[in-house]
XYZ file of C-alpha atoms in Angstrom:
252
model
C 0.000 0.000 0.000
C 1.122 3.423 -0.847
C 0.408 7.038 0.690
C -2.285 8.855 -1.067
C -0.844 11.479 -4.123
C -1.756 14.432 -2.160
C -0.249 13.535 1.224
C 2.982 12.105 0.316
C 5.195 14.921 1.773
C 3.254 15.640 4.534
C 3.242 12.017 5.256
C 7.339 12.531 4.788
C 7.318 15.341 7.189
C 5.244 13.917 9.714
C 7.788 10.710 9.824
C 10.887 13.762 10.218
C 8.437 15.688 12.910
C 8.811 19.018 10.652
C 5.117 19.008 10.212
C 3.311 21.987 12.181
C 0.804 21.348 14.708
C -2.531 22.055 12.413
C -1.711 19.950 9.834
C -0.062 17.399 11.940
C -3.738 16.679 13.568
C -5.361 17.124 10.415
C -3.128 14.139 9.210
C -3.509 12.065 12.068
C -7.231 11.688 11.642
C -6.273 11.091 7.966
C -4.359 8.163 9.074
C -7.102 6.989 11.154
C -8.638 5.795 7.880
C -6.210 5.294 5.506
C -3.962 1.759 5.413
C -1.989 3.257 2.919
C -0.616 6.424 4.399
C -0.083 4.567 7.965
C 1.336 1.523 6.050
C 4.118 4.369 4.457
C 4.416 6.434 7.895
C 5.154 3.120 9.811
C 7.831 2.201 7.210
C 9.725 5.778 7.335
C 9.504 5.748 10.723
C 11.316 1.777 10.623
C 13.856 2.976 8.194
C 14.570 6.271 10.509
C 14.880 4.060 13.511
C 17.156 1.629 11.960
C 19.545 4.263 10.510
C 19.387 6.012 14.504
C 20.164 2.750 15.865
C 22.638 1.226 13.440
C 25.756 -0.762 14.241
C 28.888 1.469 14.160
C 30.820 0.048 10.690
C 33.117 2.698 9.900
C 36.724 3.313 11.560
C 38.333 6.670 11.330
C 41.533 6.594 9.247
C 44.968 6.625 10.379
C 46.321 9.879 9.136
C 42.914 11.465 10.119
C 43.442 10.391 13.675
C 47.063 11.691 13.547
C 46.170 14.934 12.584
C 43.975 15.210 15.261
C 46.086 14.227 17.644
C 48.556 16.540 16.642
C 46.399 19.618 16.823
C 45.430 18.714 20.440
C 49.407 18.659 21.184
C 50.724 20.378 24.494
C 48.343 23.222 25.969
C 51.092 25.673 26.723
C 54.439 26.620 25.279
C 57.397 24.805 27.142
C 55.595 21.586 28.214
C 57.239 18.456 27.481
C 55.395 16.739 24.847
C 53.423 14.110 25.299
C 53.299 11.120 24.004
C 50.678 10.385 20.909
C 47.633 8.666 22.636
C 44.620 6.946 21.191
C 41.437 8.834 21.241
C 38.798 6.692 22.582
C 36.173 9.298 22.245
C 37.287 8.377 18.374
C 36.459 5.271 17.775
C 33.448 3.341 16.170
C 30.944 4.822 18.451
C 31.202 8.496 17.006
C 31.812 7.456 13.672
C 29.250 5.264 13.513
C 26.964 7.652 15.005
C 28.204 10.217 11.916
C 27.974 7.399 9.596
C 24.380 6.484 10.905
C 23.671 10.352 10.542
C 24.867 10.723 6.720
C 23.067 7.475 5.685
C 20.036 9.271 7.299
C 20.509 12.133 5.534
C 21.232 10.135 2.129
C 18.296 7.665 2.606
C 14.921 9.772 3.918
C 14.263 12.488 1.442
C 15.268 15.861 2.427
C 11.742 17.334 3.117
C 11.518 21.047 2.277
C 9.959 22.927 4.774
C 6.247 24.518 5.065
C 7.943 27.723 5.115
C 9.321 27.551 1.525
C 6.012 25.782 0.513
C 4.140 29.382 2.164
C 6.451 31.473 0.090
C 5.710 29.080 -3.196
C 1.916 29.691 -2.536
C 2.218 33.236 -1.874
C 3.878 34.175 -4.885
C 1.314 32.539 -6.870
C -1.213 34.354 -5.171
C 0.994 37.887 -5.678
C 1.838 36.912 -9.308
C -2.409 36.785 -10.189
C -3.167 39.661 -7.765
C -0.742 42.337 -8.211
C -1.583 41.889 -12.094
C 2.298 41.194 -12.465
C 1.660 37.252 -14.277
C 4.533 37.727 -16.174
C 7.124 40.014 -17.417
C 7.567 38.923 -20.700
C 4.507 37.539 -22.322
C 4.814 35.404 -25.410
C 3.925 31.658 -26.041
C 7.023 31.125 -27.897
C 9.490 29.201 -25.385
C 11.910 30.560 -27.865
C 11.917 33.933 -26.796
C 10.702 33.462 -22.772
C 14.201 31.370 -22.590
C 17.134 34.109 -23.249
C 14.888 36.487 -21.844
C 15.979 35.039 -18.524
C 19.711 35.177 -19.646
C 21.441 37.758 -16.964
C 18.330 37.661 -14.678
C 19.329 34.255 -12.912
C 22.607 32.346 -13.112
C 21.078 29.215 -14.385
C 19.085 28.264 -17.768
C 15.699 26.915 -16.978
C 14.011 24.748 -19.550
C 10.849 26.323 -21.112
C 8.587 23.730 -22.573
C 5.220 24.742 -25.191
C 2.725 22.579 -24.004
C -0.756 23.925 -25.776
C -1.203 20.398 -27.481
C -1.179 18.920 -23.836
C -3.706 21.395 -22.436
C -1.175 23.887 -20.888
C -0.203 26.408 -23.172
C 2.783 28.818 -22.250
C 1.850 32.443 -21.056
C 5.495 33.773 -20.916
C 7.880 34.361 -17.504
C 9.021 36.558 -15.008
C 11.430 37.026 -12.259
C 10.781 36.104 -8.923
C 12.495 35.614 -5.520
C 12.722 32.468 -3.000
C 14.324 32.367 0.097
C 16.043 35.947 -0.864
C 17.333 34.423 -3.802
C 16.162 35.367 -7.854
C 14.282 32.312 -9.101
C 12.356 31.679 -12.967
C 9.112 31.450 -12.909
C 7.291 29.864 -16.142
C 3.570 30.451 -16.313
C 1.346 28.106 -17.791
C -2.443 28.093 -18.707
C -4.985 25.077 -17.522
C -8.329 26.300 -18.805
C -9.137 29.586 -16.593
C -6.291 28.758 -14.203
C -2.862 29.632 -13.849
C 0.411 27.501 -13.031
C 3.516 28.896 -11.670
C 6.255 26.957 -12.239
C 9.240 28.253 -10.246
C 12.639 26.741 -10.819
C 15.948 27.590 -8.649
C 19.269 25.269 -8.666
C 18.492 22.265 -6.063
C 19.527 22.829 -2.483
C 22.399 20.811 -1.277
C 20.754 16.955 -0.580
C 17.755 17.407 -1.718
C 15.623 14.918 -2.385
C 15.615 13.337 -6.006
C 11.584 11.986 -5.445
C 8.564 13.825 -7.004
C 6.148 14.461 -4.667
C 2.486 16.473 -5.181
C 1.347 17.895 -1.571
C -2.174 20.036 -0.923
C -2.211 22.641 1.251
C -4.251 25.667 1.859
C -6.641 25.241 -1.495
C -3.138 25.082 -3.135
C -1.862 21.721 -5.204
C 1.746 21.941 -5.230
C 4.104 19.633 -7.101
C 7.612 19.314 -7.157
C 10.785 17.198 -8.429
C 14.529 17.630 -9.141
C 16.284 17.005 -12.311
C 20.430 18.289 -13.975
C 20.997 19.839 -11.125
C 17.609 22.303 -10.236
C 14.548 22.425 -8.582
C 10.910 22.689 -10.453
C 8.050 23.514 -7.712
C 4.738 23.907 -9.803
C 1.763 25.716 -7.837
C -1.992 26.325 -8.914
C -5.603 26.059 -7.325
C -6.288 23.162 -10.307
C -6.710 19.527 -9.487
C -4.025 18.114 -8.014
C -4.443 15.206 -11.166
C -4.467 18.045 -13.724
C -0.974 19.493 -11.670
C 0.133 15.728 -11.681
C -0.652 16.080 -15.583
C 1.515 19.278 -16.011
C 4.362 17.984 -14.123
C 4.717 14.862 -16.741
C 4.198 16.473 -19.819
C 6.612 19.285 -18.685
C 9.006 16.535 -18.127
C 8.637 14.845 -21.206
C 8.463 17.606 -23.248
C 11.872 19.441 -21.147
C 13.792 16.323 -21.139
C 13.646 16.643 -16.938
């Protein structure tokens, strides 16, 4: 059994205990009647707990513990030097515990927080209120892609998807986490899609996940290097839709 589409990363975030209070008991009665999203919150929560609670396997090199040792010499200028000693504080407990650490890391995706996923959502909202959509507007992906040359240090696909039900409205500039992002804008019907892309964050997670949250469907994956977060107040199917076509059409 799987976690339903829509609750996958809150499901994640529950499992890391990033999930805020409100949504957390909004989940758990979720869970109440769902095998599939306890089924997948039991299992992250077995995988955490046997990463925590892993044998120690590694050993810290040899010329790693001699450097150590050596910068811990004698305290004060003029005392005799001491012999080297072995650091028992060194050994396979703390580098196990590191090693059990990274593999966490490295195994549970790398949840992005519900503060980044409030900015996402309110720059949607300030994009279709503040009548600022886009600042260049053309369907023609040849044009919306230079246009971003200079404006962010990174070349974000652009993708014409009108034969797939989301044609291209143009771009514009726009800013996450105090840094200059792209955001593509795409059509579904009467609704709009911001697709905001940024180069990925250090470890983050590789899995595509769609979450809902606040009358918002957000979806998001990673692919050469950057980050695609697609928000809109459509389906969260018809967002599910976008994401693949985007992909296939974008080679991402």
């Amino acid at each position: 059994m799987t976690a339903c589409i829509d609750r996958e990363m809150a499901v994640q975030s529950l499992a890391d205990g990033e999930l805020d209070s409100m949504n957390a008991l909004e989940l758990e009665a979720h869970l109440q009647d769902c095998p599939g999203c306890a089924a997948t919150l039991a299992r992250l929560r077995a995988v955490r707990a046997k990463l925590v609670n892993a044998e120690p396997r590694y050993r810290a090199p040899e010329a790693l513990r001699a450097r150590i040792e050596a910068m811990i010499g004698p305290e004060a200028e003029g005392e005799p030097a001491r012999p080297a000693r072995t650091l028992p504080w060194f050994g396979g407990g703390a580098i196990g515990a590191l090693a059990a650490s990274m593999a966490l890391l490295f195994a549970a995706p790398q949840l992005t927080s519900t503060a980044l996923q409030d900015q996402l959502i309110a720059g949607h909202i300030r994009s279709l209120q503040a009548s600022h959509l886009v600042d260049v507007a053309t369907s023609d992906r040849h044009v919306v892609k230079p246009w971003f040359n200079g404006r962010v240090d990174f070349a974000p696909p652009v993708a014409e998807l009108a034969p797939q039900g989301f044609p291209l409205v143009g771009g514009r500039l726009d800013y996450l986490d105090g840094r200059p992002v792209a955001a593509l804008v795409y059509r579904r019907r009467l609704h709009s899609i911001n697709l905001f892309v940024r180069p990925a964050p250090a470890l983050a997670s590789p899995v595509a996940a769609t979450t809902h949250r606040d009358g918002y469907s957000l979806t998001r994956w990673v692919a050469g290097g950057l980050e695609y977060w697609a928000v809109s107040d459509i389906d969260s199917g018809d967002l599910q839709a976008f994401r693949t076509a985007f992909r296939k059409a974008s080679g991402t």
